[in-house]
PDB file of C-alpha atoms and ligand atoms in Angstrom:
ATOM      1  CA  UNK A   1       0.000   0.000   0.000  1.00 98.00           C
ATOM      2  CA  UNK A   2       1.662   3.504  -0.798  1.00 98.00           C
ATOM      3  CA  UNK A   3       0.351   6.445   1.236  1.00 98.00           C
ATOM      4  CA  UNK A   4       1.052  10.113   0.689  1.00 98.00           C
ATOM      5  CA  UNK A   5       0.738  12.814   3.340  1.00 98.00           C
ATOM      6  CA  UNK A   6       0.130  16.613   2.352  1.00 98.00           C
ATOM      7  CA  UNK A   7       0.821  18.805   5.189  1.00 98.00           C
ATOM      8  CA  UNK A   8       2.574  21.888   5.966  1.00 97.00           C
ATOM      9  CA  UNK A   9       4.732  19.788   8.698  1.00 97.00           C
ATOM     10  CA  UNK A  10       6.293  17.095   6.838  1.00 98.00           C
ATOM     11  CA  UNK A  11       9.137  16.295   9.674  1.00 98.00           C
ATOM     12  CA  UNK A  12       5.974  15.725  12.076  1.00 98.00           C
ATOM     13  CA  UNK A  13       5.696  12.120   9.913  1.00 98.00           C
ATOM     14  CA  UNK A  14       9.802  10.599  10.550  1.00 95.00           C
ATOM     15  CA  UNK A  15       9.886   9.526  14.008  1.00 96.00           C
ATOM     16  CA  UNK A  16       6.512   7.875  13.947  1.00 97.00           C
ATOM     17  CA  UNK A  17       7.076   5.989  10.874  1.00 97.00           C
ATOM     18  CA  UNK A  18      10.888   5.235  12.035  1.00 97.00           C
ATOM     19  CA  UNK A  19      10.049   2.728  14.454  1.00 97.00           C
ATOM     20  CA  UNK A  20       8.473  -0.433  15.545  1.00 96.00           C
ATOM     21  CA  UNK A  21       5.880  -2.061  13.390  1.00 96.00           C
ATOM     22  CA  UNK A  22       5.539   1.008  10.973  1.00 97.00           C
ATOM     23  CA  UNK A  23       9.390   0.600  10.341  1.00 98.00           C
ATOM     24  CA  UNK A  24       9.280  -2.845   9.504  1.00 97.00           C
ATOM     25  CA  UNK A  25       6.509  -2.928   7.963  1.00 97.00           C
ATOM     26  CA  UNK A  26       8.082   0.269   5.452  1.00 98.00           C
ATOM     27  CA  UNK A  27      11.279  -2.221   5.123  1.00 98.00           C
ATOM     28  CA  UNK A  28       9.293  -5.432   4.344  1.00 98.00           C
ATOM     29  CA  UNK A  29       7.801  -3.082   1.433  1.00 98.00           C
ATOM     30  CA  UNK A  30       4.571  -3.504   2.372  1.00 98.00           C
ATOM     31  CA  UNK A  31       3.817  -0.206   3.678  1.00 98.00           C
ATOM     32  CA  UNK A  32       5.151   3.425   1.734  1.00 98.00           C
ATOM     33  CA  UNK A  33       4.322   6.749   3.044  1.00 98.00           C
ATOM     34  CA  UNK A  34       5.625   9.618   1.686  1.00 98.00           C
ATOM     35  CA  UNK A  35       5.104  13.488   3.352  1.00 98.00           C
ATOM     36  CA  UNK A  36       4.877  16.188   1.129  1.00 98.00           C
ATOM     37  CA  UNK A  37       5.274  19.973   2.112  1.00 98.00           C
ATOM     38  CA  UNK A  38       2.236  21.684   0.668  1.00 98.00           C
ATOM     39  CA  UNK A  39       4.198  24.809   0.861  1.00 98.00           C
ATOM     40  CA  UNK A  40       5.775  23.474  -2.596  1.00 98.00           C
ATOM     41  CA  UNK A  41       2.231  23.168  -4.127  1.00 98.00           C
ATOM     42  CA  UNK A  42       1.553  27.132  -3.238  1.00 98.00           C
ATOM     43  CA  UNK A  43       2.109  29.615  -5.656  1.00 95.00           C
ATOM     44  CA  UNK A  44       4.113  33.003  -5.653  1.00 95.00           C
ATOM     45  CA  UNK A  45       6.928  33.815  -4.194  1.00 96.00           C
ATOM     46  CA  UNK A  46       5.822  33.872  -0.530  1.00 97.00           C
ATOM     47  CA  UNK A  47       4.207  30.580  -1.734  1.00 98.00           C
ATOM     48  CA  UNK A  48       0.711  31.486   0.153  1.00 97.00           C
ATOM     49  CA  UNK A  49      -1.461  28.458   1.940  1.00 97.00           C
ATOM     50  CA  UNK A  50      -3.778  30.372   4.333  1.00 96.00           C
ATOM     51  CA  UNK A  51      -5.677  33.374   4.209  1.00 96.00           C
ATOM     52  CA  UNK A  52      -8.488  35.010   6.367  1.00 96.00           C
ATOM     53  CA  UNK A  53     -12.332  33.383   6.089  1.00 96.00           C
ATOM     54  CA  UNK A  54     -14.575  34.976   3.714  1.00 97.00           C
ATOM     55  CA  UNK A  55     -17.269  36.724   6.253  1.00 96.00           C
ATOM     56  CA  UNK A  56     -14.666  38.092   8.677  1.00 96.00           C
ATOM     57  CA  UNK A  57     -13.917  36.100  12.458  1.00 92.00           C
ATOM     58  CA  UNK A  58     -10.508  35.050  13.587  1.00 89.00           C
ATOM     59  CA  UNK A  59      -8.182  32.844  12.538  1.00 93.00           C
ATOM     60  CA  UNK A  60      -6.930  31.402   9.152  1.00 96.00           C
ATOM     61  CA  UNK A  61      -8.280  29.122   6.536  1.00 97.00           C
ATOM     62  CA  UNK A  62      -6.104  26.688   4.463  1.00 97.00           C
ATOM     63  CA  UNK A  63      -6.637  27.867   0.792  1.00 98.00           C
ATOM     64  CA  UNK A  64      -8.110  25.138  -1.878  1.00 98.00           C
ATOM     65  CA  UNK A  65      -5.235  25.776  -4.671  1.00 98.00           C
ATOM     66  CA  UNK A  66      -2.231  24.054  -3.141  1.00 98.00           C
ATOM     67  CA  UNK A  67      -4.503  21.116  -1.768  1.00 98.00           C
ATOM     68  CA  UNK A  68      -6.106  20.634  -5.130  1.00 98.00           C
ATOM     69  CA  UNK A  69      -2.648  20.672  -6.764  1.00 98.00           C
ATOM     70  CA  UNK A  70      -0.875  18.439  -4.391  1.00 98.00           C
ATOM     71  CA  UNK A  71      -3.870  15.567  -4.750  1.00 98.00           C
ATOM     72  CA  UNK A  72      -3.877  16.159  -8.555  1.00 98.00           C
ATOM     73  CA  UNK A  73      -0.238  15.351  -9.038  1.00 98.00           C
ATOM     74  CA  UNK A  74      -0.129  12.948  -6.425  1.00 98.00           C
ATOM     75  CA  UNK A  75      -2.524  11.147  -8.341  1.00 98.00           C
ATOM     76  CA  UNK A  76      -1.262  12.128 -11.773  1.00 98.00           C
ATOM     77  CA  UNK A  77       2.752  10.099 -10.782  1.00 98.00           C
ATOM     78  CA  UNK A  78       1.169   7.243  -8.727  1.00 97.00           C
ATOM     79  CA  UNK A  79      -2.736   6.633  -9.881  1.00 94.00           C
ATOM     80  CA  UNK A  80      -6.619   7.917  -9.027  1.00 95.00           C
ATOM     81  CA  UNK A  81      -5.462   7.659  -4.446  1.00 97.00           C
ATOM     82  CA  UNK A  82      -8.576   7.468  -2.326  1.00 98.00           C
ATOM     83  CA  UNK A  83      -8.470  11.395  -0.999  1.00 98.00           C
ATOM     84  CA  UNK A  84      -8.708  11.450   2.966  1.00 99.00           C
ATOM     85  CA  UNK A  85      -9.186  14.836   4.547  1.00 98.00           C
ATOM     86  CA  UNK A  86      -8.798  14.501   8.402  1.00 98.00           C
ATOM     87  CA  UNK A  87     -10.754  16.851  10.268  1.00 97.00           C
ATOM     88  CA  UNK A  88     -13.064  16.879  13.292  1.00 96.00           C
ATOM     89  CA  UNK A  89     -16.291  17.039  11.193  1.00 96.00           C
ATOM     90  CA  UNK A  90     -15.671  13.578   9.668  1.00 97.00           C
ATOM     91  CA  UNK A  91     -16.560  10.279   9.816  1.00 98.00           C
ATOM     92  CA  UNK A  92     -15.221   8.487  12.586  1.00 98.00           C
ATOM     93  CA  UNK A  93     -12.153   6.281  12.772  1.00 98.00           C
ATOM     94  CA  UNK A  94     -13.129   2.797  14.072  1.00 96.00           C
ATOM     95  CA  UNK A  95     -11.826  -0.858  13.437  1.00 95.00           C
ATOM     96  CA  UNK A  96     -14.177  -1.689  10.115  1.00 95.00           C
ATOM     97  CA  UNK A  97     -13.415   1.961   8.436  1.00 98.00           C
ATOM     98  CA  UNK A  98      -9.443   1.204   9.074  1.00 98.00           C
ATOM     99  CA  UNK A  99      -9.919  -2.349   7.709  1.00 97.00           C
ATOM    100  CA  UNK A 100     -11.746  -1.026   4.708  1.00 98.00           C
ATOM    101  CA  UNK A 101      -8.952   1.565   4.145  1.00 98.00           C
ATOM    102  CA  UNK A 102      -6.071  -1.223   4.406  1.00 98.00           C
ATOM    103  CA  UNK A 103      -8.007  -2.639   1.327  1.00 98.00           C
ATOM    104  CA  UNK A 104      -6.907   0.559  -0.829  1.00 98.00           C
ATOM    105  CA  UNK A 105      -4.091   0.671  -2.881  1.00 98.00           C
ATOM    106  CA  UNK A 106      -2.702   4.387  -2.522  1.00 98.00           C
ATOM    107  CA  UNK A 107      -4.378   7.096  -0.301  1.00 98.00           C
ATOM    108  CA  UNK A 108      -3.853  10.754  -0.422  1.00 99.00           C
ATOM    109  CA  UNK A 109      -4.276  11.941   3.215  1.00 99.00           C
ATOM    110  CA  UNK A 110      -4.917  15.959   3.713  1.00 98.00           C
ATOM    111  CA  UNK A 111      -4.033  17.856   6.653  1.00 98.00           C
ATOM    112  CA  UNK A 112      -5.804  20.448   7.791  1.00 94.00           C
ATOM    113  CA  UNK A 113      -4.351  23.215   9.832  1.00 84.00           C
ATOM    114  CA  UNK A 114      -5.171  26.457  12.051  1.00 72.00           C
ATOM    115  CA  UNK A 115      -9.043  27.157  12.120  1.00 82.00           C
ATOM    116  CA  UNK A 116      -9.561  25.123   9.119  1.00 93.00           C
ATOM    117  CA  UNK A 117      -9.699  24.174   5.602  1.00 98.00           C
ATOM    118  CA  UNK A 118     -11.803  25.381   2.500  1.00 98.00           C
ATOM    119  CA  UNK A 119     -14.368  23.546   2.268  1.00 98.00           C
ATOM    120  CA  UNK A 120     -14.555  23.137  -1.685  1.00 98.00           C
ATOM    121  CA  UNK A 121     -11.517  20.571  -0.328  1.00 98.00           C
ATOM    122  CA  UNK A 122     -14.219  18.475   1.144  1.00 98.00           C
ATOM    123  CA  UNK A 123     -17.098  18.760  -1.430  1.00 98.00           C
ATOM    124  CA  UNK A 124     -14.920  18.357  -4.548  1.00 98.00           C
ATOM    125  CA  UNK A 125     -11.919  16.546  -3.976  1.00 98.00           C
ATOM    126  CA  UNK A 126     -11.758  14.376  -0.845  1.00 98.00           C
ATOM    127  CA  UNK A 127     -13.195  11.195  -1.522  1.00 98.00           C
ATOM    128  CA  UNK A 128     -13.912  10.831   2.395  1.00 98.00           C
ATOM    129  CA  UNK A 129     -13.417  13.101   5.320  1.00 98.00           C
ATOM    130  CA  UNK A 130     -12.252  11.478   8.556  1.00 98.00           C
ATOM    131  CA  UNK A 131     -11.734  12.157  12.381  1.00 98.00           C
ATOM    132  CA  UNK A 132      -9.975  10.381  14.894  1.00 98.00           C
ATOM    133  CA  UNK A 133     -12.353  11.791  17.971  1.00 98.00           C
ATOM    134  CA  UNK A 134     -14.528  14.306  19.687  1.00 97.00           C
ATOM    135  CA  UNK A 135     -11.888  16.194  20.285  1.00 96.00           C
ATOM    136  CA  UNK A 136      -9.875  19.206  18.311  1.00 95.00           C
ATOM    137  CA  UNK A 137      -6.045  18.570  17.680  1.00 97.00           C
ATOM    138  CA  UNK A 138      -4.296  21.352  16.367  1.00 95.00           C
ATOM    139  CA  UNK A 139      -4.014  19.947  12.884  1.00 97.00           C
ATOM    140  CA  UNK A 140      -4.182  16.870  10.895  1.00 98.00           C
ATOM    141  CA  UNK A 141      -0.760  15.552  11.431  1.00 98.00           C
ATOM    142  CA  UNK A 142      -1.639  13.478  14.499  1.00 98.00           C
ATOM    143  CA  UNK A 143      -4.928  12.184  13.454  1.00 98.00           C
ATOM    144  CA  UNK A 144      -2.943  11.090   9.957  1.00 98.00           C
ATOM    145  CA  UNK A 145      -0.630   9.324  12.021  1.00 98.00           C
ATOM    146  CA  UNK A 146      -2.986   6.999  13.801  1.00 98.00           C
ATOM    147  CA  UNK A 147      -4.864   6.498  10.405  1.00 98.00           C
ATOM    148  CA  UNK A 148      -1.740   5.090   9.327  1.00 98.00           C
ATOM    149  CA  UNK A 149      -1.339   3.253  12.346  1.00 98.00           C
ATOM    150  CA  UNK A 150      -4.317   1.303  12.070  1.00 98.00           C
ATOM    151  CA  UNK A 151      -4.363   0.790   8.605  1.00 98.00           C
ATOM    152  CA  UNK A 152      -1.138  -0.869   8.426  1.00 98.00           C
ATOM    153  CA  UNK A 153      -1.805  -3.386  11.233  1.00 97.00           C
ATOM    154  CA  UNK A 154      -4.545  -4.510   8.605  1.00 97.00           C
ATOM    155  CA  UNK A 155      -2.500  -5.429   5.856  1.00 97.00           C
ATOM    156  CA  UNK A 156      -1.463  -8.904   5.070  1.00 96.00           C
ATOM    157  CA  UNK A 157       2.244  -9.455   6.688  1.00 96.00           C
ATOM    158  CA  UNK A 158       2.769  -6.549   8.871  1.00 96.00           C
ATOM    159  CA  UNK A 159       1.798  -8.362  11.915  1.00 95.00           C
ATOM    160  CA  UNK A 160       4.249 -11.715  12.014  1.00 83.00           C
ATOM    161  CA  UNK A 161       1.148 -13.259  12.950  1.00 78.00           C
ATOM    162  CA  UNK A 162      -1.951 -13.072  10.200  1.00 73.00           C
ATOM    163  CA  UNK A 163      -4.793 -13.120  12.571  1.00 77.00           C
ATOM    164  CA  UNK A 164      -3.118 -11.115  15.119  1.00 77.00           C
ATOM    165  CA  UNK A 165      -5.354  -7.857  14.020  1.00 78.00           C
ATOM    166  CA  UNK A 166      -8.467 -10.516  13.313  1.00 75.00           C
ATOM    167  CA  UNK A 167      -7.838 -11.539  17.228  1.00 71.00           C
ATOM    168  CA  UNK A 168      -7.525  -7.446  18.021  1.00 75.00           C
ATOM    169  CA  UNK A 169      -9.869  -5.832  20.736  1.00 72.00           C
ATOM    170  CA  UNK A 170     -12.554  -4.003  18.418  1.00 79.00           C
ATOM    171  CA  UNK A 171     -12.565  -6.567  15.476  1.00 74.00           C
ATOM    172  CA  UNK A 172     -14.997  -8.865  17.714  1.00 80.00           C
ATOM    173  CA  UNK A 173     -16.459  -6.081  18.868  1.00 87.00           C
ATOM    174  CA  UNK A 174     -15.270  -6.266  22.584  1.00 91.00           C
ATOM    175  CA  UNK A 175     -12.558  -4.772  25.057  1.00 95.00           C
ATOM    176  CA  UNK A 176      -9.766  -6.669  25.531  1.00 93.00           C
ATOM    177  CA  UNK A 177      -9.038  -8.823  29.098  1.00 95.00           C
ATOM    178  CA  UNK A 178      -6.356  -8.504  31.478  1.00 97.00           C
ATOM    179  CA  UNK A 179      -3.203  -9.642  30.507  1.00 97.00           C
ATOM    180  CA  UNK A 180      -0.294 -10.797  32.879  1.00 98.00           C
ATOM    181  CA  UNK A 181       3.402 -11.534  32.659  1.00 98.00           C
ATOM    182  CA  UNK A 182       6.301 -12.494  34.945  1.00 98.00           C
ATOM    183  CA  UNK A 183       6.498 -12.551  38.170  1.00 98.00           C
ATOM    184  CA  UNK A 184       3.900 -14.298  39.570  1.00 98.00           C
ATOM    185  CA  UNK A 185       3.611 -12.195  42.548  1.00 98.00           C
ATOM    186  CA  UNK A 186       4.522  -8.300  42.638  1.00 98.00           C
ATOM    187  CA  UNK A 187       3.800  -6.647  45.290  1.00 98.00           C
ATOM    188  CA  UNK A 188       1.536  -9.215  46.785  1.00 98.00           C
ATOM    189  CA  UNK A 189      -0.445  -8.674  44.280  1.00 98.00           C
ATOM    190  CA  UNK A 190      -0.935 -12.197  42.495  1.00 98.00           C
ATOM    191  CA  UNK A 191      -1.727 -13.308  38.837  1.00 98.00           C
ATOM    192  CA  UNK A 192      -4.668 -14.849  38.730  1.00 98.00           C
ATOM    193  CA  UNK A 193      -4.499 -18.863  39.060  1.00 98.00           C
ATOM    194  CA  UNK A 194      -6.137 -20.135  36.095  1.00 98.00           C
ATOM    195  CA  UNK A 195      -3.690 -18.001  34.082  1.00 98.00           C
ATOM    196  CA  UNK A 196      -0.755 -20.830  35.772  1.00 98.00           C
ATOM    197  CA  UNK A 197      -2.410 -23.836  35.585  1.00 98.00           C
ATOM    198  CA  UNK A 198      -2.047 -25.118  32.000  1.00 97.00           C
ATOM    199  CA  UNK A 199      -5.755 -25.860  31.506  1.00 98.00           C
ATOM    200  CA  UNK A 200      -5.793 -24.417  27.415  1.00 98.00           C
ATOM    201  CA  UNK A 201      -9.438 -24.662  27.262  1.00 98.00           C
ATOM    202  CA  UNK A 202      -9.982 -23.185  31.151  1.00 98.00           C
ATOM    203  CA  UNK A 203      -7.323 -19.974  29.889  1.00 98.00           C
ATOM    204  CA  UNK A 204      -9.647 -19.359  26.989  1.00 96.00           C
ATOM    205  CA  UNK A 205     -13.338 -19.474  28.869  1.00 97.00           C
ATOM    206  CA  UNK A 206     -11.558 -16.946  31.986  1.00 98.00           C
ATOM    207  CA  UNK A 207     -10.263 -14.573  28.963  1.00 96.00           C
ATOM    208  CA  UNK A 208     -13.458 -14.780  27.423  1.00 95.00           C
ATOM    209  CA  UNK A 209     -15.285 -13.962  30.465  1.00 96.00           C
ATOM    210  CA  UNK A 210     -12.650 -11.324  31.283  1.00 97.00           C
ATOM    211  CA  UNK A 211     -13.149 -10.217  28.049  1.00 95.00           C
ATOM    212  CA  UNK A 212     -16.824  -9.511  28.246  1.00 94.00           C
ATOM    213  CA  UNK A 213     -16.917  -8.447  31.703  1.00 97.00           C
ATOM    214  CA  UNK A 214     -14.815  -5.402  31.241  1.00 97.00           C
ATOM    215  CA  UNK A 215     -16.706  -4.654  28.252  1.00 96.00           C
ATOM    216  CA  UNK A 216     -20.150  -4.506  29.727  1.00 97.00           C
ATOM    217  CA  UNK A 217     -18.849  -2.611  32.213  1.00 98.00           C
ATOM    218  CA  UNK A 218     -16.638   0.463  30.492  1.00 98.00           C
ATOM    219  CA  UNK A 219     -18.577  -0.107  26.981  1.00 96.00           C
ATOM    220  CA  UNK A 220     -21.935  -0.612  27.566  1.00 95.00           C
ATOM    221  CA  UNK A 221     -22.459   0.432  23.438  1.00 93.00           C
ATOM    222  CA  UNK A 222     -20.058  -1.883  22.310  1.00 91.00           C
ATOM    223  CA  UNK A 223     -21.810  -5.334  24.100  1.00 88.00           C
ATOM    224  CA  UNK A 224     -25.361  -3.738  22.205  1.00 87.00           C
ATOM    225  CA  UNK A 225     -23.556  -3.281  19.036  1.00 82.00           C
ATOM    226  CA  UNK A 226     -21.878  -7.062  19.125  1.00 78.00           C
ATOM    227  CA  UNK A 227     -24.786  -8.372  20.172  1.00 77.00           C
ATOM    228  CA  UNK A 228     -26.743  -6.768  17.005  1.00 78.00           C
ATOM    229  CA  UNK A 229     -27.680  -9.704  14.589  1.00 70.00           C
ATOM    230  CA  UNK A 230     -24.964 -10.140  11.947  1.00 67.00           C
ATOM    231  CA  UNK A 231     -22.311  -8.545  14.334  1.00 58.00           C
ATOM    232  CA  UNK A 232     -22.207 -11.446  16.812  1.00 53.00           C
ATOM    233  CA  UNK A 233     -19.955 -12.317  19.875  1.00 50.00           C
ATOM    234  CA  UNK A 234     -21.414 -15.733  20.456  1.00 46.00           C
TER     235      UNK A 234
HETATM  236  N1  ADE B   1      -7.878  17.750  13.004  1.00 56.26           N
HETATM  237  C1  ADE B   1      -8.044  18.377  14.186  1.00 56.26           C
HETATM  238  N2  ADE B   1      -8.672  17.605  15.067  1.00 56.26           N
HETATM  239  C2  ADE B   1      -8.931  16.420  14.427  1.00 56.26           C
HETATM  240  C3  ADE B   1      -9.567  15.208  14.815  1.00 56.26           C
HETATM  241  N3  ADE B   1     -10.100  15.030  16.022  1.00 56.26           N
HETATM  242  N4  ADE B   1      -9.647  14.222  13.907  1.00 56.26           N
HETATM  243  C4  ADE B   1      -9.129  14.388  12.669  1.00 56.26           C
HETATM  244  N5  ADE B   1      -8.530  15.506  12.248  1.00 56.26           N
HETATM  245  C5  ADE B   1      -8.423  16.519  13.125  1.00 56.26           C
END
């Protein structure tokens, strides 16, 4: 999958992408993302991407021109990209829209900045507009970030194990358990026993339970949605 990134902070995108699974999975060339300054999509001299909103009020607005040319020859060098604008108006990120994403080829991810972006961007380019929460980051750098994050765990061979993101909290709809390592006891505080005693079957029902417990309790919405026809947990 090939991903490019227009933003006006391109250097936001190394360190994330430098490390961990995102590394590897760049190295095992199964993952490319490329930043691009939008700055070099601007024209003039002082190479212009905000200006003030039509209608007065503070702030600045991101200007359609550079965005528009930055998709269009995007798409013109590597094929028609899926257009992603992140913002906090859009659709929000969950487990099925990142698995449907990881089944794209190229996307084209937009980020916003400062009080906003044009929003001819939205109606007549972006294919989809996205947010990563009820809350307002100060651009689209982050949110782009943890697109590409859970994207990539999606695709075939980035996780050594292929149903490692299948057997992900979210894809059956439910929190993950508790989860324990070494030492047995820290602190006094004890792992629980079934956890020790080698019973396979016994490990799975407690995790299960576990599972479901913590669910109903923090995520009341999530055990309604699993338990929707079609959606299953059983
Ligand atoms: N840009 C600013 N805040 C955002 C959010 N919550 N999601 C996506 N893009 C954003």
């Amino acid at each position: 999958m090939r991903i490019d990134v227009l933003t006006l902070f391109p250097g936001m995108f190394s360190g994330p992408l430098d490390h961990s699974i995102l590394l590897k999975a760049r190295e095992a060339g199964l993952l490319t993302v490329a930043a691009h300054d939008l700055r070099e999509y601007a024209e003039g001299r002082h190479r212009v991407t905000d200006e003030p909103p039509f209608g007065g009020g503070g702030g600045m607005v991101m200007k359609p021109e550079p965005i528009f040319a930055g998709v269009e020859a995007l798409r013109e060098k590597f094929g028609q990209g899926k257009a992603v604008l992140l913002s906090p108006q859009g659709e929000m990120l969950d487990s099925v829209l990142a698995r449907r994403l990881s089944a794209e080829e190229h996307l084209i991810l937009i980020c916003g900045r400062y009080e906003g972006v044009d929003q001819r961007v939205a109606d007549h380019l972006a294919d989809l507009e996205v947010s990563i929460g009820d809350y307002v980051l100060s651009g689209g750098e982050l949110p782009a970030l943890v697109l590409i994050d859970a994207v990539a765990r999606f695709l075939p061979g980035v996780l050594g194990d292929p149903l490692a993101s299948s057997r992900d909290s979210f894809e059956e709809g439910l929190l993950e358990g508790p989860q324990y390592t070494r030492p047995r006891s820290f602190r006094g505080h004890t792992v629980p026993e079934v956890l020790l005693s080698g019973d396979h079957a016994a490990v799975e029902k407690w995790r299960r339970e576990e599972a479901l417990r913590r669910t109903r309790e923090r995520r009341p919405d999530l055990v309604r949605k699993a338990l929707t026809p079609g959606k299953g947990v059983e």
